[in-house]
Tab-separated table of C-alpha atoms in Angstrom:
chain	number	residue	atom	x	y	z
A	1	MET	CA	-234.663	96.310	-53.315
A	2	ARG	CA	-233.447	94.814	-56.591
A	3	ALA	CA	-232.348	98.294	-57.648
A	4	HIS	CA	-229.701	98.300	-54.939
A	5	TYR	CA	-227.857	95.114	-55.887
A	6	TRP	CA	-224.660	97.016	-56.528
A	7	GLU	CA	-224.674	98.406	-53.004
A	8	ILE	CA	-225.459	94.939	-51.646
A	9	PHE	CA	-222.473	93.463	-53.497
A	10	SER	CA	-220.203	96.168	-52.134
A	11	ARG	CA	-221.348	95.648	-48.559
A	12	ILE	CA	-221.019	91.869	-48.750
A	13	TYR	CA	-217.522	91.831	-50.144
A	14	GLY	CA	-216.096	94.848	-48.420
A	15	SER	CA	-215.083	97.197	-51.203
A	16	ASP	CA	-215.315	97.915	-54.892
A	17	GLU	CA	-211.790	96.552	-55.318
A	18	LEU	CA	-213.232	93.051	-55.537
A	19	PHE	CA	-215.413	93.942	-58.500
A	20	HIS	CA	-212.604	93.886	-61.037
A	21	ASP	CA	-212.137	91.582	-63.994
A	22	PHE	CA	-208.600	90.490	-64.778
A	23	PHE	CA	-208.349	89.607	-68.459
A	24	SER	CA	-204.604	89.960	-69.050
A	25	GLY	CA	-203.697	87.416	-66.360
A	26	PHE	CA	-201.100	87.385	-63.632
A	27	LEU	CA	-198.028	89.534	-63.751
A	28	GLY	CA	-196.399	87.374	-61.112
A	29	GLY	CA	-197.045	84.420	-58.824
A	30	GLN	CA	-199.042	81.231	-59.257
A	31	SER	CA	-201.954	79.819	-57.326
A	32	ALA	CA	-205.127	77.781	-57.263
A	33	VAL	CA	-208.183	80.012	-57.536
A	34	ASP	CA	-211.742	79.297	-56.472
A	35	GLN	CA	-213.925	80.749	-59.229
A	36	SER	CA	-217.058	78.726	-58.416
A	37	ARG	CA	-219.028	81.913	-57.703
A	38	ILE	CA	-218.892	82.752	-61.411
A	39	THR	CA	-218.354	79.512	-63.355
A	40	GLY	CA	-219.711	76.988	-60.856
A	41	GLU	CA	-216.603	74.792	-61.091
A	42	SER	CA	-216.520	72.589	-58.029
A	43	LEU	CA	-212.726	72.453	-57.557
A	44	PRO	CA	-210.116	75.246	-57.564
A	45	VAL	CA	-208.454	76.002	-60.887
A	46	GLU	CA	-204.688	76.364	-61.224
A	47	LYS	CA	-203.653	79.777	-62.586
A	48	THR	CA	-200.344	80.588	-64.222
A	49	PRO	CA	-199.102	83.859	-65.772
A	50	GLY	CA	-201.345	84.939	-68.623
A	51	ASP	CA	-204.453	83.124	-67.448
A	52	LEU	CA	-207.819	84.882	-67.167
A	53	VAL	CA	-209.302	85.428	-63.703
A	54	TYR	CA	-212.904	86.451	-63.110
A	55	ALA	CA	-213.907	89.176	-60.688
A	56	GLY	CA	-214.963	87.673	-57.379
A	57	SER	CA	-212.533	84.738	-57.606
A	58	ILE	CA	-210.938	83.757	-54.292
A	59	ASN	CA	-207.210	83.106	-54.072
A	60	GLN	CA	-206.525	79.877	-52.204
A	61	LEU	CA	-202.832	80.251	-51.412
A	62	GLY	CA	-199.744	82.296	-52.135
A	63	ALA	CA	-199.376	85.888	-53.293
A	64	LEU	CA	-200.444	87.146	-56.717
A	65	GLU	CA	-199.715	90.230	-58.762
A	66	ILE	CA	-202.587	90.891	-61.145
A	67	ARG	CA	-203.349	93.642	-63.667
A	68	VAL	CA	-206.899	94.997	-63.733
A	69	ASP	CA	-208.530	95.438	-67.148
A	70	ARG	CA	-212.173	95.948	-66.208
A	71	MET	CA	-213.891	97.608	-63.277
A	72	GLY	CA	-217.350	98.176	-61.863
A	73	ARG	CA	-220.295	97.311	-64.081
A	74	ASP	CA	-218.001	96.032	-66.844
A	75	THR	CA	-216.863	93.087	-64.704
A	76	SER	CA	-218.444	89.656	-64.396
A	77	TYR	CA	-220.126	90.682	-61.147
A	78	GLY	CA	-221.322	93.917	-62.697
A	79	LYS	CA	-222.902	92.040	-65.590
A	80	ILE	CA	-224.630	89.724	-63.130
A	81	VAL	CA	-226.086	92.731	-61.308
A	82	GLU	CA	-227.321	94.175	-64.593
A	83	VAL	CA	-229.005	91.012	-65.836
A	84	VAL	CA	-230.651	90.440	-62.435
A	85	GLU	CA	-232.169	93.916	-62.583
A	86	GLN	CA	-233.304	93.446	-66.186
A	87	ALA	CA	-234.816	90.035	-65.470
A	88	GLU	CA	-236.654	91.421	-62.452
A	89	ARG	CA	-238.149	94.272	-64.467
A	90	SER	CA	-239.296	91.945	-67.264
A	91	ARG	CA	-240.878	89.382	-64.971
A	92	ALA	CA	-244.694	89.328	-65.260
A	93	PRO	CA	-246.717	89.180	-61.994
A	94	VAL	CA	-248.687	86.074	-61.204
A	95	GLN	CA	-252.391	86.583	-61.829
A	96	ARG	CA	-254.773	85.972	-58.961
A	97	LEU	CA	-257.997	84.261	-59.971
A	98	ALA	CA	-259.791	84.174	-56.643
A	99	ASP	CA	-260.821	87.827	-56.481
A	100	ARG	CA	-261.936	87.852	-60.110
A	101	ILE	CA	-264.051	84.725	-59.735
A	102	ALA	CA	-265.581	86.048	-56.510
A	103	GLY	CA	-266.495	89.271	-58.305
A	104	TYR	CA	-268.013	87.365	-61.213
A	105	LEU	CA	-270.135	85.309	-58.804
A	106	VAL	CA	-271.521	88.458	-57.204
A	107	TYR	CA	-272.453	89.922	-60.595
A	108	PHE	CA	-273.919	86.587	-61.653
A	109	ALA	CA	-276.077	86.343	-58.517
A	110	LEU	CA	-277.371	89.903	-58.909
A	111	SER	CA	-278.156	89.301	-62.573
A	112	ALA	CA	-279.919	86.022	-61.736
A	113	ALA	CA	-281.957	87.772	-59.029
A	114	PHE	CA	-282.971	90.512	-61.468
A	115	LEU	CA	-284.057	87.968	-64.078
A	116	THR	CA	-285.910	85.920	-61.467
A	117	TYR	CA	-287.955	88.899	-60.370
A	118	LEU	CA	-288.432	90.027	-63.980
A	119	PHE	CA	-289.945	86.688	-65.039
A	120	THR	CA	-291.630	85.467	-61.823
A	121	ARG	CA	-292.427	88.657	-59.878
A	122	ASP	CA	-291.811	86.453	-56.816
A	123	LEU	CA	-289.979	88.535	-54.205
A	124	GLN	CA	-289.306	85.522	-51.972
A	125	SER	CA	-287.598	83.594	-54.773
A	126	THR	CA	-285.614	86.699	-55.716
A	127	ILE	CA	-284.366	87.098	-52.148
A	128	ALA	CA	-283.507	83.375	-51.995
A	129	VAL	CA	-281.417	83.726	-55.184
A	130	ILE	CA	-279.414	86.547	-53.612
A	131	ILE	CA	-278.953	84.720	-50.314
A	132	VAL	CA	-277.963	81.304	-51.668
A	133	ALA	CA	-275.054	82.645	-53.720
A	134	GLY	CA	-271.826	83.185	-51.836
A	135	ALA	CA	-268.201	83.756	-52.796
A	136	CYS	CA	-266.592	83.446	-49.360
A	137	GLY	CA	-265.512	79.885	-50.116
A	138	ILE	CA	-263.236	81.388	-52.749
A	139	ALA	CA	-262.530	84.809	-51.289
A	140	ALA	CA	-261.680	83.467	-47.811
A	141	GLY	CA	-260.677	79.895	-48.648
A	142	THR	CA	-257.960	80.847	-51.129
A	143	PRO	CA	-255.805	83.049	-48.832
A	144	LEU	CA	-256.344	80.558	-46.015
A	145	ALA	CA	-255.050	77.726	-48.216
A	146	ILE	CA	-252.025	79.795	-49.228
A	147	LEU	CA	-251.350	80.763	-45.620
A	148	GLY	CA	-251.541	77.108	-44.588
A	149	GLY	CA	-249.222	76.097	-47.426
A	150	ILE	CA	-246.627	78.716	-46.497
A	151	ALA	CA	-246.786	77.658	-42.850
A	152	GLN	CA	-246.417	73.979	-43.752
A	153	ALA	CA	-243.500	74.791	-46.062
A	154	ALA	CA	-241.759	76.596	-43.210
A	155	ARG	CA	-242.125	73.426	-41.147
A	156	LEU	CA	-240.451	71.528	-43.986
A	157	GLY	CA	-237.541	73.970	-43.984
A	158	ALA	CA	-238.554	76.132	-46.967
A	159	ILE	CA	-239.271	79.853	-46.617
A	160	ILE	CA	-241.693	81.007	-49.332
A	161	LYS	CA	-241.812	84.731	-50.026
A	162	GLY	CA	-245.549	85.097	-50.593
A	163	GLY	CA	-248.449	83.271	-52.167
A	164	ALA	CA	-247.527	83.823	-55.824
A	165	PRO	CA	-244.359	81.642	-55.711
A	166	LEU	CA	-246.285	78.902	-53.896
A	167	GLU	CA	-249.023	78.961	-56.523
A	168	THR	CA	-246.511	78.914	-59.363
A	169	LEU	CA	-244.564	76.060	-57.806
A	170	GLY	CA	-247.774	74.036	-57.795
A	171	HIS	CA	-247.805	73.714	-61.581
A	172	VAL	CA	-244.066	73.603	-62.322
A	173	ASP	CA	-243.276	71.132	-65.111
A	174	THR	CA	-239.516	71.708	-65.425
A	175	VAL	CA	-236.806	71.958	-62.759
A	176	ALA	CA	-233.468	73.472	-63.762
A	177	ILE	CA	-230.844	72.834	-61.101
A	178	ASP	CA	-227.317	74.077	-60.515
A	179	LYS	CA	-224.554	71.542	-59.818
A	180	THR	CA	-221.905	72.827	-57.433
A	181	GLY	CA	-223.287	73.488	-53.973
A	182	THR	CA	-226.783	72.413	-55.003
A	183	VAL	CA	-226.753	68.757	-56.029
A	184	THR	CA	-223.173	68.482	-54.776
A	185	MET	CA	-221.640	69.614	-51.495
A	186	GLY	CA	-219.263	72.021	-53.220
A	187	GLN	CA	-216.360	70.696	-51.138
A	188	PRO	CA	-213.640	68.223	-52.193
A	189	ALA	CA	-213.785	64.872	-50.422
A	190	ILE	CA	-211.752	61.655	-50.608
A	191	GLU	CA	-213.573	59.075	-52.703
A	192	ARG	CA	-210.999	56.277	-52.417
A	193	VAL	CA	-207.288	55.512	-52.070
A	194	LEU	CA	-205.544	53.395	-54.708
A	195	PRO	CA	-202.348	51.772	-53.312
A	196	MET	CA	-199.689	50.158	-55.475
A	197	ALA	CA	-198.631	46.565	-54.876
A	198	GLY	CA	-196.546	46.397	-51.695
A	199	ALA	CA	-198.202	49.460	-50.145
A	200	THR	CA	-201.335	49.926	-48.095
A	201	ALA	CA	-204.019	52.586	-48.324
A	202	GLU	CA	-202.970	53.897	-44.898
A	203	GLU	CA	-199.358	54.312	-46.062
A	204	VAL	CA	-200.487	56.225	-49.157
A	205	LEU	CA	-202.797	58.482	-47.172
A	206	LEU	CA	-200.240	59.093	-44.410
A	207	ALA	CA	-197.520	60.054	-46.900
A	208	ALA	CA	-199.916	62.361	-48.737
A	209	ALA	CA	-201.056	63.986	-45.481
A	210	THR	CA	-197.449	64.479	-44.382
A	211	ALA	CA	-196.696	66.329	-47.602
A	212	GLU	CA	-199.894	68.381	-47.496
A	213	TRP	CA	-199.688	69.180	-43.768
A	214	HIS	CA	-198.606	72.785	-44.377
A	215	SER	CA	-200.469	73.194	-47.665
A	216	GLU	CA	-203.278	75.706	-48.095
A	217	HIS	CA	-204.610	74.003	-51.216
A	218	PRO	CA	-208.236	72.750	-50.827
A	219	LEU	CA	-207.314	69.312	-52.160
A	220	GLY	CA	-204.454	69.100	-49.677
A	221	GLN	CA	-206.718	70.159	-46.829
A	222	ALA	CA	-209.196	67.453	-47.844
A	223	ILE	CA	-206.420	64.827	-47.696
A	224	VAL	CA	-205.197	65.997	-44.283
A	225	GLY	CA	-208.726	66.137	-42.910
A	226	HIS	CA	-209.494	62.618	-44.132
A	227	ALA	CA	-206.267	61.240	-42.645
A	228	ARG	CA	-206.939	62.841	-39.262
A	229	ALA	CA	-210.497	61.498	-39.306
A	230	LEU	CA	-209.031	57.992	-39.659
A	231	GLY	CA	-206.691	58.579	-36.731
A	232	LEU	CA	-203.527	58.939	-38.825
A	233	VAL	CA	-200.958	61.411	-37.517
A	234	PRO	CA	-198.891	63.077	-40.286
A	235	ALA	CA	-195.160	63.420	-39.642
A	236	GLU	CA	-193.426	66.775	-39.510
A	237	SER	CA	-191.454	67.686	-42.651
A	238	THR	CA	-188.076	69.417	-42.619
A	239	ALA	CA	-188.433	70.959	-46.059
A	240	PHE	CA	-191.524	72.083	-47.958
A	241	HIS	CA	-191.536	73.084	-51.622
A	242	TYR	CA	-194.699	74.118	-53.424
A	243	LEU	CA	-194.446	73.437	-57.148
A	244	PRO	CA	-197.025	75.663	-58.877
A	245	GLY	CA	-199.328	73.754	-61.179
A	246	LEU	CA	-197.718	70.451	-60.231
A	247	GLY	CA	-197.932	69.646	-56.532
A	248	ILE	CA	-195.736	69.499	-53.428
A	249	GLN	CA	-192.316	68.081	-52.599
A	250	VAL	CA	-191.283	67.620	-48.967
A	251	THR	CA	-188.544	65.951	-46.974
A	252	ALA	CA	-189.660	64.038	-43.909
A	253	GLU	CA	-188.323	61.340	-41.624
A	254	ALA	CA	-189.481	58.682	-44.104
A	255	GLY	CA	-187.629	60.363	-46.965
A	256	ASP	CA	-188.546	62.517	-49.939
A	257	ILE	CA	-192.285	62.633	-50.706
A	258	LEU	CA	-193.901	63.844	-53.903
A	259	VAL	CA	-197.635	64.587	-54.021
A	260	GLY	CA	-199.205	66.022	-57.148
A	261	ASN	CA	-200.487	65.443	-60.631
A	262	LEU	CA	-199.356	63.139	-63.404
A	263	THR	CA	-197.010	65.760	-64.854
A	264	LEU	CA	-195.113	66.003	-61.551
A	265	MET	CA	-194.651	62.233	-61.441
A	266	ARG	CA	-193.368	62.048	-65.003
A	267	THR	CA	-191.003	64.960	-64.364
A	268	HIS	CA	-189.317	62.825	-61.694
A	269	GLY	CA	-189.255	59.727	-63.860
A	270	ILE	CA	-192.222	58.036	-62.187
A	271	ILE	CA	-194.734	56.558	-64.627
A	272	PRO	CA	-198.007	55.378	-63.044
A	273	PRO	CA	-199.350	52.174	-64.617
A	274	PRO	CA	-202.519	52.409	-66.733
A	275	ALA	CA	-204.486	50.574	-64.047
A	276	MET	CA	-203.747	53.457	-61.667
A	277	MET	CA	-205.325	56.040	-63.990
A	278	VAL	CA	-208.916	56.896	-63.048
A	279	PRO	CA	-210.999	57.523	-66.180
A	280	ALA	CA	-213.845	59.339	-64.409
A	281	ALA	CA	-213.859	62.959	-65.514
A	282	ALA	CA	-215.628	64.179	-62.392
A	283	THR	CA	-212.653	63.351	-60.153
A	284	SER	CA	-209.237	64.759	-59.335
A	285	GLU	CA	-206.440	62.222	-58.925
A	286	VAL	CA	-203.466	63.030	-56.681
A	287	PHE	CA	-200.452	60.723	-57.038
A	288	VAL	CA	-198.168	59.953	-54.090
A	289	ALA	CA	-194.531	58.876	-54.377
A	290	GLN	CA	-191.886	58.300	-51.714
A	291	ASN	CA	-188.132	58.010	-52.298
A	292	GLY	CA	-188.663	57.705	-56.039
A	293	ARG	CA	-191.255	54.912	-55.744
A	294	LEU	CA	-194.936	55.351	-56.519
A	295	LEU	CA	-197.028	54.472	-53.474
A	296	GLY	CA	-200.451	55.038	-55.010
A	297	ALA	CA	-203.045	57.693	-55.672
A	298	VAL	CA	-205.821	59.499	-53.849
A	299	VAL	CA	-209.059	60.088	-55.766
A	300	ILE	CA	-210.898	63.273	-54.787
A	301	VAL	CA	-214.435	64.192	-55.821
A	302	ASP	CA	-217.039	66.837	-55.165
A	303	THR	CA	-219.479	64.738	-53.132
A	304	ILE	CA	-223.042	64.467	-54.363
A	305	ARG	CA	-225.657	65.233	-51.731
A	306	PRO	CA	-226.992	61.964	-50.305
A	307	GLU	CA	-230.624	62.902	-50.914
A	308	ALA	CA	-230.088	64.226	-54.455
A	309	ARG	CA	-230.671	60.920	-56.283
A	310	GLN	CA	-233.960	60.231	-54.504
A	311	ALA	CA	-235.057	63.828	-55.025
A	312	MET	CA	-234.484	63.627	-58.788
A	313	ASP	CA	-236.304	60.286	-58.962
A	314	THR	CA	-239.279	61.722	-57.098
A	315	LEU	CA	-239.456	64.729	-59.404
A	316	ARG	CA	-239.467	62.364	-62.370
A	317	SER	CA	-242.310	60.353	-60.823
A	318	LEU	CA	-244.283	63.602	-60.533
A	319	GLY	CA	-243.917	64.124	-64.269
A	320	ILE	CA	-241.410	66.958	-63.897
A	321	ARG	CA	-238.496	67.250	-66.335
A	322	THR	CA	-235.060	67.919	-64.843
A	323	THR	CA	-232.159	69.853	-66.358
A	324	LEU	CA	-228.667	70.276	-64.886
A	325	LEU	CA	-227.086	73.690	-65.556
A	326	SER	CA	-223.389	73.895	-64.711
A	327	GLY	CA	-220.434	76.137	-65.338
A	328	ASP	CA	-218.174	73.111	-64.935
A	329	SER	CA	-216.759	71.127	-67.847
A	330	ALA	CA	-219.017	68.894	-69.923
A	331	ALA	CA	-217.287	65.746	-68.670
A	332	VAL	CA	-217.831	66.624	-65.007
A	333	ALA	CA	-221.425	67.775	-65.514
A	334	ASP	CA	-222.291	64.701	-67.593
A	335	ALA	CA	-220.865	62.404	-64.928
A	336	VAL	CA	-222.992	64.027	-62.214
A	337	GLY	CA	-226.066	64.071	-64.434
A	338	HIS	CA	-225.628	60.385	-65.210
A	339	GLN	CA	-225.337	59.467	-61.533
A	340	LEU	CA	-228.504	61.393	-60.685
A	341	ARG	CA	-230.358	60.285	-63.838
A	342	ILE	CA	-231.130	63.887	-64.773
A	343	ASP	CA	-232.961	64.243	-68.090
A	344	THR	CA	-230.697	66.819	-69.763
A	345	VAL	CA	-227.301	68.338	-68.914
A	346	GLN	CA	-225.861	71.643	-70.105
A	347	ALA	CA	-222.279	72.532	-69.165
A	348	ASN	CA	-219.700	75.321	-69.568
A	349	LEU	CA	-222.370	77.929	-68.771
A	350	LEU	CA	-221.575	81.416	-67.550
A	351	PRO	CA	-224.273	83.367	-65.657
A	352	GLU	CA	-225.602	84.979	-68.831
A	353	ASP	CA	-225.748	81.533	-70.465
A	354	LYS	CA	-227.856	80.132	-67.618
A	355	LEU	CA	-230.124	83.158	-67.934
A	356	ALA	CA	-230.479	82.546	-71.683
A	357	VAL	CA	-231.398	78.892	-71.108
A	358	ILE	CA	-234.060	79.790	-68.532
A	359	THR	CA	-235.403	82.580	-70.741
A	360	GLN	CA	-235.752	80.160	-73.649
A	361	MET	CA	-237.557	77.593	-71.497
A	362	VAL	CA	-240.025	80.181	-70.203
A	363	ALA	CA	-240.590	81.509	-73.743
A	364	GLN	CA	-241.470	77.969	-74.842
A	365	GLY	CA	-244.286	77.895	-72.308
A	366	GLN	CA	-242.573	75.791	-69.675
A	367	VAL	CA	-243.184	76.558	-66.006
A	368	VAL	CA	-239.612	76.497	-64.728
A	369	ALA	CA	-238.292	76.220	-61.191
A	370	MET	CA	-234.605	77.157	-60.948
A	371	VAL	CA	-232.629	75.803	-57.975
A	372	GLY	CA	-229.219	77.339	-57.235
A	373	ASP	CA	-226.936	78.708	-54.565
A	374	GLY	CA	-224.328	81.030	-56.054
A	375	VAL	CA	-223.977	84.552	-57.339
A	376	ASN	CA	-223.747	83.074	-60.821
A	377	ASP	CA	-227.252	81.637	-60.404
A	378	ALA	CA	-228.901	84.933	-59.411
A	379	PRO	CA	-230.005	86.067	-62.902
A	380	ALA	CA	-231.506	82.662	-63.699
A	381	LEU	CA	-233.222	82.501	-60.296
A	382	THR	CA	-234.877	85.827	-60.997
A	383	LYS	CA	-235.934	85.012	-64.558
A	384	ALA	CA	-237.367	81.557	-63.794
A	385	SER	CA	-241.073	81.114	-63.090
A	386	VAL	CA	-240.026	80.472	-59.491
A	387	GLY	CA	-236.489	80.611	-58.061
A	388	ILE	CA	-235.303	78.393	-55.199
A	389	ALA	CA	-232.055	79.178	-53.353
A	390	MET	CA	-230.108	76.927	-51.007
A	391	GLY	CA	-229.971	78.390	-47.500
A	392	SER	CA	-226.174	78.207	-47.361
A	393	GLY	CA	-225.874	80.003	-50.696
A	394	THR	CA	-224.832	83.585	-51.246
A	395	ASP	CA	-226.892	86.529	-50.010
A	396	VAL	CA	-227.561	87.583	-53.601
A	397	ALA	CA	-228.918	84.137	-54.528
A	398	ARG	CA	-231.236	84.126	-51.513
A	399	GLU	CA	-232.385	87.656	-52.301
A	400	SER	CA	-233.058	86.793	-55.953
A	401	ALA	CA	-235.020	83.635	-55.181
A	402	SER	CA	-238.679	83.377	-54.246
A	403	ILE	CA	-238.097	80.337	-52.021
A	404	VAL	CA	-235.160	79.605	-49.704
A	405	LEU	CA	-234.334	76.071	-48.502
A	406	LEU	CA	-233.037	76.591	-44.975
A	407	GLY	CA	-231.553	73.130	-44.502
A	408	ASN	CA	-229.957	72.795	-47.979
A	409	ASP	CA	-231.918	69.555	-48.312
A	410	LEU	CA	-233.200	68.756	-51.801
A	411	ALA	CA	-235.687	66.306	-50.274
A	412	ARG	CA	-237.314	69.287	-48.584
A	413	PHE	CA	-237.569	70.971	-51.979
A	414	VAL	CA	-239.430	67.965	-53.374
A	415	ASP	CA	-241.703	67.944	-50.317
A	416	THR	CA	-242.433	71.615	-50.962
A	417	VAL	CA	-243.346	70.874	-54.591
A	418	VAL	CA	-245.771	68.182	-53.431
A	419	LEU	CA	-247.208	70.593	-50.860
A	420	ALA	CA	-247.628	73.331	-53.491
A	421	ARG	CA	-249.559	70.918	-55.693
A	422	ARG	CA	-251.784	70.045	-52.751
A	423	VAL	CA	-252.447	73.746	-52.106
A	424	ARG	CA	-253.271	74.300	-55.756
A	425	ARG	CA	-255.581	71.278	-55.786
A	426	THR	CA	-257.378	72.527	-52.663
A	427	ILE	CA	-257.895	75.976	-54.171
A	428	TRP	CA	-259.357	74.515	-57.352
A	429	GLN	CA	-261.611	72.239	-55.303
A	430	ASN	CA	-262.966	75.355	-53.621
A	431	PHE	CA	-263.350	77.096	-56.974
A	432	ALA	CA	-265.255	74.210	-58.549
A	433	GLY	CA	-267.325	73.504	-55.434
A	434	THR	CA	-268.370	77.117	-54.992
A	435	ILE	CA	-269.381	77.481	-58.641
A	436	VAL	CA	-271.397	74.234	-58.614
A	437	VAL	CA	-273.178	75.036	-55.329
A	438	ASP	CA	-273.952	78.618	-56.357
A	439	ALA	CA	-275.174	77.686	-59.838
A	440	THR	CA	-277.356	74.848	-58.540
A	441	GLY	CA	-278.689	76.896	-55.619
A	442	ILE	CA	-279.523	79.882	-57.827
A	443	LEU	CA	-281.382	77.658	-60.306
A	444	LEU	CA	-283.434	75.931	-57.572
A	445	ALA	CA	-284.140	79.222	-55.810
A	446	ALA	CA	-285.268	80.857	-59.050
A	447	LEU	CA	-287.687	77.952	-59.670
A	448	GLY	CA	-289.117	78.315	-56.164
A	449	PHE	CA	-287.764	75.082	-54.687
A	450	ILE	CA	-285.642	76.902	-52.042
A	451	ASP	CA	-286.980	79.512	-49.646
A	452	PRO	CA	-284.764	82.221	-48.078
A	453	LEU	CA	-284.248	80.227	-44.874
A	454	MET	CA	-283.003	77.148	-46.739
A	455	ALA	CA	-280.921	79.415	-48.990
A	456	ALA	CA	-279.218	80.884	-45.926
A	457	PHE	CA	-278.466	77.399	-44.591
A	458	ILE	CA	-276.955	76.293	-47.931
A	459	HIS	CA	-274.960	79.511	-48.129
A	460	VAL	CA	-273.432	79.224	-44.653
A	461	SER	CA	-272.835	75.452	-44.663
A	462	SER	CA	-271.203	75.366	-48.120
A	463	GLU	CA	-268.863	78.239	-47.348
A	464	MET	CA	-267.957	76.690	-44.005
A	465	LEU	CA	-267.177	73.433	-45.831
A	466	PHE	CA	-264.829	75.146	-48.297
A	467	ILE	CA	-263.085	77.161	-45.572
A	468	LEU	CA	-262.555	73.990	-43.537
A	469	ASN	CA	-261.178	72.337	-46.668
A	470	SER	CA	-258.521	75.067	-46.825
A	471	ALA	CA	-257.946	74.904	-43.074
A	472	ARG	CA	-256.740	71.297	-43.469
A	473	LEU	CA	-253.498	72.768	-44.812
A	474	LEU	CA	-252.747	74.633	-41.591
A	475	PRO	CA	-249.994	72.931	-39.555
A	476	LEU	CA	-251.164	71.237	-36.364
A	477	GLY	CA	-249.292	71.752	-33.098
A	478	VAL	CA	-247.332	74.970	-33.186
A	479	GLY	CA	-244.736	73.669	-30.759
A	480	LYS	CA	-243.973	70.505	-32.725
A	481	ARG	CA	-241.414	70.019	-35.465
A	482	THR	CA	-242.104	67.993	-38.548
A	483	ALA	CA	-240.042	64.804	-38.653
A	484	GLY	CA	-237.121	64.975	-41.014
A	485	VAL	CA	-236.891	68.753	-41.155
A	486	SER	CA	-233.401	69.888	-41.964
A	487	GLY	CA	-231.675	72.688	-40.102
A	488	ASN	CA	-231.250	73.463	-36.459
A	489	ALA	CA	-233.731	72.722	-33.701
A	490	ARG	CA	-235.406	76.110	-33.876
A	491	GLY	CA	-235.621	76.193	-37.657
A	492	ASP	CA	-233.359	79.249	-37.745
A	493	ILE	CA	-231.604	80.351	-40.886
A	494	PRO	CA	-228.140	78.754	-40.882
A	495	SER	CA	-225.212	81.076	-40.505
A	496	VAL	CA	-223.329	82.008	-43.666
A	497	ARG	CA	-219.964	83.541	-44.221
A	498	GLY	CA	-219.783	87.181	-45.146
A	499	LYS	CA	-220.928	90.508	-43.776
A	500	ALA	CA	-224.503	91.105	-42.779
A	501	VAL	CA	-226.548	93.093	-45.266
């Protein structure tokens, strides 16, 4: 299936025309471009003539004339496809110990029986040695434990693609996590409104919404949506002028309104006071002026998921190191990492950079779980010891990952890690218990302390005990839903935008 990623890309995005890289920039027009699929930047980036645009970027507004310099496999998307395929080919399979140990126990029992008969010539003791040894506690208990773990994980809202990822997740010591769309919502939201003296927050927001009413810009849509949620009704404007790279100028009943960045304000002779400037690098500040007077500013951020902080704290309490991998700027990534108390932060990473970081971690002997949601995370998801994709992420991310979080809830990811450790602990309990019981039983049987009837009882009761130990992991009550499970009532996969593959 991995060999057909190129066809999957084409079917998702409609045609090969989207798989172009534009390195010479625009020939005409200006716009804000969403390039989060490649760089992971949470907010759209303003593009002016001469700027570079990655293949797969989404134009937010306006019309653009762009010259194509690279096509097909030479583009950013093409390179992602290539590294995903290479990472998949180089990935070593997870070794299964249960079958090997069960085989060793059989050989050990037969050898012990042979030696018993060789030294004692006691047929009854020899038969007891053969009967008392059993490997079903391992051979049957291990798949039952894995089956129970996968079923429990599904109740938690995590789909695990087989037993190997579940086993690997059980001894993960490092979690590398993407920023945009993973620990953040990936959507701009109003953090706060800063009014000037003599103005109110409602006046600032209403003026901004009036100006942005006809805007297609994501920041403008966030302002309008926030104003409408508060019950504010923007006025109709009689003139609308989009100023590329600066903002918007409109004429409304209340007068001329300017909404945009600091450069736009200074161009019109409006100088915001230092107290109005927000130093946080992880925010976008939109200034609002009316009739030549500054009303205030609207601070917009990419909202951090409400459960992300607790999830990172829980991972730390489990002794797991956390690393934030982001294509966003260092200032933005550092701000998010500081809020979530993530151990290390790496920023300005392209897909191949994320892959290199994960490859280095794995080469150093770390058991790495990579959590992401975008096309740019696909190579790293494939190369990591175990890849976890957000359910609302791209089809390629979900296909590359070994585990999919249906509800996009990081708390469910942490619950799945805890569950995987429980599964691993149960399996090793069965391993140790079976070896101890078999070794002790064989020794006692060889010395004549256990007859065949007692050996049969020990054999059956011990294996039943280990199988029941694994059965504890099976979910109880098929018709019930675990409290706190994210997603819809049926646990269905949430709908995503794009064509079905």
